[in-house]
Short mmCIF file of C-alpha atoms and ligand atoms in Angstrom, two decimals:
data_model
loop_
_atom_site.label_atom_id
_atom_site.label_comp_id
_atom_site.label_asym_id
_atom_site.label_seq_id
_atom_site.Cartn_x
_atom_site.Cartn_y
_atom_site.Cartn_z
CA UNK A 1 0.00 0.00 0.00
CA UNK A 2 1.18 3.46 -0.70
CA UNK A 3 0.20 7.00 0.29
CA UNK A 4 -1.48 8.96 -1.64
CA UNK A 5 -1.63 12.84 -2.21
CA UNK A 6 -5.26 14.16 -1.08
CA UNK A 7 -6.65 16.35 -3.04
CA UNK A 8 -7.27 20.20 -2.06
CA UNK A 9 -10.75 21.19 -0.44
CA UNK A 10 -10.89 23.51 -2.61
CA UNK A 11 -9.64 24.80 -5.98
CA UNK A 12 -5.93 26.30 -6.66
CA UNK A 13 -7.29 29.73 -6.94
CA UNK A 14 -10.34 29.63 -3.94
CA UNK A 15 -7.88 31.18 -1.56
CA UNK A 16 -7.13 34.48 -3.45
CA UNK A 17 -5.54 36.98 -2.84
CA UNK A 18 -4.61 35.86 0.39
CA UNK A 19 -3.07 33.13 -0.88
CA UNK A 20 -2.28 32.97 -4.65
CA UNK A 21 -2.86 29.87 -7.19
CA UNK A 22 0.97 29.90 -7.96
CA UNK A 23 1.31 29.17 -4.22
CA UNK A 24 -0.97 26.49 -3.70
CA UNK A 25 0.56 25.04 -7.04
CA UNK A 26 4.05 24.63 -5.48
CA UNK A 27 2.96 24.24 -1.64
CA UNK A 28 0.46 21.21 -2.34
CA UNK A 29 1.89 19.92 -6.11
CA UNK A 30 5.38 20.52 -5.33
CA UNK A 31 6.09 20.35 -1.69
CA UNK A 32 3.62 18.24 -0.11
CA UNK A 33 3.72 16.22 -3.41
CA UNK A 34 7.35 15.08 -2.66
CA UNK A 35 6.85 14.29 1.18
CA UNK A 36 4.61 11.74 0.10
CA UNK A 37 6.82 10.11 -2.84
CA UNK A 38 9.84 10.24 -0.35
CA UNK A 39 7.75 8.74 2.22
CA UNK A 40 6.75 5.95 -0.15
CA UNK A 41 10.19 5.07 -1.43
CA UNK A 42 11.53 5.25 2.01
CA UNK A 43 8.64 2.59 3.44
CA UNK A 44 9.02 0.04 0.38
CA UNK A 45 9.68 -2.92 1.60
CA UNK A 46 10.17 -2.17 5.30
CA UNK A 47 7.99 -3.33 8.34
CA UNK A 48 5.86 -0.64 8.28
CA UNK A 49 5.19 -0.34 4.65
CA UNK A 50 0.95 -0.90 4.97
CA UNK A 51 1.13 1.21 8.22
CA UNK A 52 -1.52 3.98 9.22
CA UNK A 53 0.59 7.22 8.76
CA UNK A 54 -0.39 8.33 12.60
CA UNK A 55 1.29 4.30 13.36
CA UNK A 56 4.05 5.09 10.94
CA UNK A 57 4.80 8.72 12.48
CA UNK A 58 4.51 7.24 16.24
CA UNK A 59 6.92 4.03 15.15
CA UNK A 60 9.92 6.14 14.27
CA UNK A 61 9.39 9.16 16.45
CA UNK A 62 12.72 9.87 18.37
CA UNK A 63 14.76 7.79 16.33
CA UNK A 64 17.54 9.23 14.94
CA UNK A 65 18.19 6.62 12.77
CA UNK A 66 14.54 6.84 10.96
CA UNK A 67 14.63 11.34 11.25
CA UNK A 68 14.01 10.52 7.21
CA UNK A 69 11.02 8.56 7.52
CA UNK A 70 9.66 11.15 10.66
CA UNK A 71 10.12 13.89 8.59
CA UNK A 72 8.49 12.81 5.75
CA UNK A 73 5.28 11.63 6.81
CA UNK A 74 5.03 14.13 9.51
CA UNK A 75 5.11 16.27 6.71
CA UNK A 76 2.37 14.70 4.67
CA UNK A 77 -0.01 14.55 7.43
CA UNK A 78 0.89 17.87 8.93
CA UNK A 79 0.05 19.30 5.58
CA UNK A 80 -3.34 17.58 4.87
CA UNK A 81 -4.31 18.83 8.20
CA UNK A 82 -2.92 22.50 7.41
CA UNK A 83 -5.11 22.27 4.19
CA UNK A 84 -8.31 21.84 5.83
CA UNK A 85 -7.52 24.61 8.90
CA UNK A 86 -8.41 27.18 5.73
CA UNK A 87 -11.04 28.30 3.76
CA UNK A 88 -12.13 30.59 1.59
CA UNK A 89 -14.41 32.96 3.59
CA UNK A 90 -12.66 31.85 6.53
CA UNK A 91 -10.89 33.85 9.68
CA UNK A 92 -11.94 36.02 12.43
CA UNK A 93 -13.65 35.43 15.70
CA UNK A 94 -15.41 31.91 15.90
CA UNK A 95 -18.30 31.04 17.88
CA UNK A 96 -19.92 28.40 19.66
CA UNK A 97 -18.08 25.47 21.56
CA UNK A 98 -14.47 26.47 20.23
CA UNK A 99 -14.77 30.07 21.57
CA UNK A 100 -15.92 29.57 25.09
CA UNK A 101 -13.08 27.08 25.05
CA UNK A 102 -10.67 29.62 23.86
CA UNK A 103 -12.08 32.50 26.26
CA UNK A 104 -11.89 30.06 29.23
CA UNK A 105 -8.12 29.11 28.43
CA UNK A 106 -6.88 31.90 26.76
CA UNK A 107 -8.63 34.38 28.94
CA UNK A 108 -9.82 36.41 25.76
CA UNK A 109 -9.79 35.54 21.59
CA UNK A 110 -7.84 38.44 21.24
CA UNK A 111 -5.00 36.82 24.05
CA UNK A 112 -4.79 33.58 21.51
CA UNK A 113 -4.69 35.54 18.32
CA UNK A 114 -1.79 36.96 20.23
CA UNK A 115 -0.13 33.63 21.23
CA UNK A 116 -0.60 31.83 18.09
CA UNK A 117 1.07 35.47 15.98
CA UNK A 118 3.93 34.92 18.82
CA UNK A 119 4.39 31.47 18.36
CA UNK A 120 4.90 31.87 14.44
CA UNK A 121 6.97 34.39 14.68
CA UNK A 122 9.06 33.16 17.13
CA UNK A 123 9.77 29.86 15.09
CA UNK A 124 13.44 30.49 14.29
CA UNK A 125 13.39 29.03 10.68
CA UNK A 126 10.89 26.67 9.15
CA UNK A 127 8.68 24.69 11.32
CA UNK A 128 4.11 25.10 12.30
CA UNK A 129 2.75 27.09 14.83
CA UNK A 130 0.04 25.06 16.32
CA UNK A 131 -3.60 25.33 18.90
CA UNK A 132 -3.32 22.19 20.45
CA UNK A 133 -5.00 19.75 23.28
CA UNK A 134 -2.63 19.34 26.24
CA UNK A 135 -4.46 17.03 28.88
CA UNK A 136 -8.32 18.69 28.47
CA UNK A 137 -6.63 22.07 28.29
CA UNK A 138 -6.03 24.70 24.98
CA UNK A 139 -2.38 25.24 24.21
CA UNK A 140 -0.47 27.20 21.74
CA UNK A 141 2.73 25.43 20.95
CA UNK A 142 5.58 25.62 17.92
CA UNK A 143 7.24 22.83 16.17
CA UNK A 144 10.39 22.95 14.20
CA UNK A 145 11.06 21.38 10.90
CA UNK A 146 8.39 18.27 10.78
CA UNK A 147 7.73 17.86 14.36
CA UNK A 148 4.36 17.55 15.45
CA UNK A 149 2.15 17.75 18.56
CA UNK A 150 1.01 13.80 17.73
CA UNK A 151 4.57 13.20 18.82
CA UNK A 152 3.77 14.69 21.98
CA UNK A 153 1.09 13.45 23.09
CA UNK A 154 -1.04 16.64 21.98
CA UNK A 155 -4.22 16.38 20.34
CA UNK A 156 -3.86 19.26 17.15
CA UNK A 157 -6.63 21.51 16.20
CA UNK A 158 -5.39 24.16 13.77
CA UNK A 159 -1.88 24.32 12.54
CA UNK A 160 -0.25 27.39 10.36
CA UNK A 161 2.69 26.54 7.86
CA UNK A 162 5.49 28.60 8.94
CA UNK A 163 7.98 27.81 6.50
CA UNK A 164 8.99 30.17 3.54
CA UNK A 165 7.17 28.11 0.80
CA UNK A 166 3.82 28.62 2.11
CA UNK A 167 3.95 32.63 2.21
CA UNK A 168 6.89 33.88 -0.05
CA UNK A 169 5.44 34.33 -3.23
CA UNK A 170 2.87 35.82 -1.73
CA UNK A 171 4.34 38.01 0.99
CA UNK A 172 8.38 37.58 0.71
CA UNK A 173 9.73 38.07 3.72
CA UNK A 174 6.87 39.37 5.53
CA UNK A 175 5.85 36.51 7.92
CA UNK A 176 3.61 38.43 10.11
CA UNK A 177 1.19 39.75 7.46
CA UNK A 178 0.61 36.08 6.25
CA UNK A 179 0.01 35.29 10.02
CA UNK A 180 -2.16 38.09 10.12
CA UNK A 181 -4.25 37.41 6.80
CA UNK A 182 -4.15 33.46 8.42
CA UNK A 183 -6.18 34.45 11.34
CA UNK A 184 -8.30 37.22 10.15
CA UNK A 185 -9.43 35.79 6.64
CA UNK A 186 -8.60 32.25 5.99
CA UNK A 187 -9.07 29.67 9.40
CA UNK A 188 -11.50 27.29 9.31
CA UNK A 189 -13.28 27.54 12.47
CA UNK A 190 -15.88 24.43 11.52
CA UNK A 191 -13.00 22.69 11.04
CA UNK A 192 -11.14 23.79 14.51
CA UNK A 193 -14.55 22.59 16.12
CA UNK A 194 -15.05 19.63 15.06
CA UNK A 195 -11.34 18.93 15.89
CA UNK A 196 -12.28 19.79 19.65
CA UNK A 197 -15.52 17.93 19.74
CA UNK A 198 -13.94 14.95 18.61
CA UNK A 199 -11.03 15.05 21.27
MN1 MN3 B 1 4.53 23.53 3.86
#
């Protein structure tokens, strides 16, 4: 059995202008493309070729000797799960279950909006800035590289792409107006919800 690339939610050009066709073109065709042929080659003919990717990512976390095969499919599911954190239409202060949770931990939306902005910006290099489940309670937390909050015994709930290729056609070197435009016009708050009610 191999992985396969999922498809996009939505079409190249549904997140525009925020983000642009060209860089959903690279980001999902190119990049996220390649972590799942990598992956693949890398798994052929081992023992966990036929694996769940959440068994496969949990099998070689912490092992130096398998960082390949971490980074890899942490980096095919941590992009399928970026993907569906944004929509079209998306961004600004959610309602319902999620934001009572978030008002209750946080103490205020606007105190996570600034947590999650410090957490991305504050990733030295490439890596996902991430709302996560930490034992029943709402944390923001950063990951470098691949790493991901499955590797820490964290449930995730929304996770923004941090590294160059997801925001520098679009906004160069400007990091905090694509973490800006993340929160305020493009999460999926449906999607954030139905992480939490499923925890
Ligand atoms: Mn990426």
């Amino acid at each position: 059995m191999t992985f396969q690339l999922p498809a996009l939610p939505y079409e190249l050009d549904a997140l525009e202008p925020h983000i642009s066709r060209q860089t959903l073109e690279f980001h999902h065709g190119k990049h996220h493309a390649g972590y799942v042929t990598n992956l693949n080659k890398m798994l052929e003919g081992t023992e966990l070729d036929g694996k769940a990717l959440e068994e496969v990512i949990l099998a070689v976390a912490g092992d130096a000797g398998k960082a390949g095969i971490f980074n890899n499919a942490a980096q095919v599911w941590n992009h399928t799960f970026y993907w569906q954190g944004i929509k079209a239409g998306g961004g600004g202060v959610p309602t319902g279950a999620i934001a009572d949770k978030i008002t209750a931990d946080f103490g205020s939306f606007e105190a996570f909006a600034t947590q999650f902005k410090a957490a991305g910006a504050t990733q030295f290099g490439s890596g996902w800035a991430w709302l996560v489940l930490d034992g029943g309670t709402l944390k923001i937390t950063k990951t470098a590289n691949a790493d991901l909050p499955l590797a820490h015994g964290q449930k995730a709930l929304l996770t923004m792409d941090v590294w160059e290729h997801a925001y520098y056609l679009d906004y160069q070197n400007r990091r905090p107006d694509y973490m800006t435009t993340f929160l305020d016009k493009l999460v999926n708050w449906d999607f954030v919800a139905s992480n939490l009610a499923a925890a």
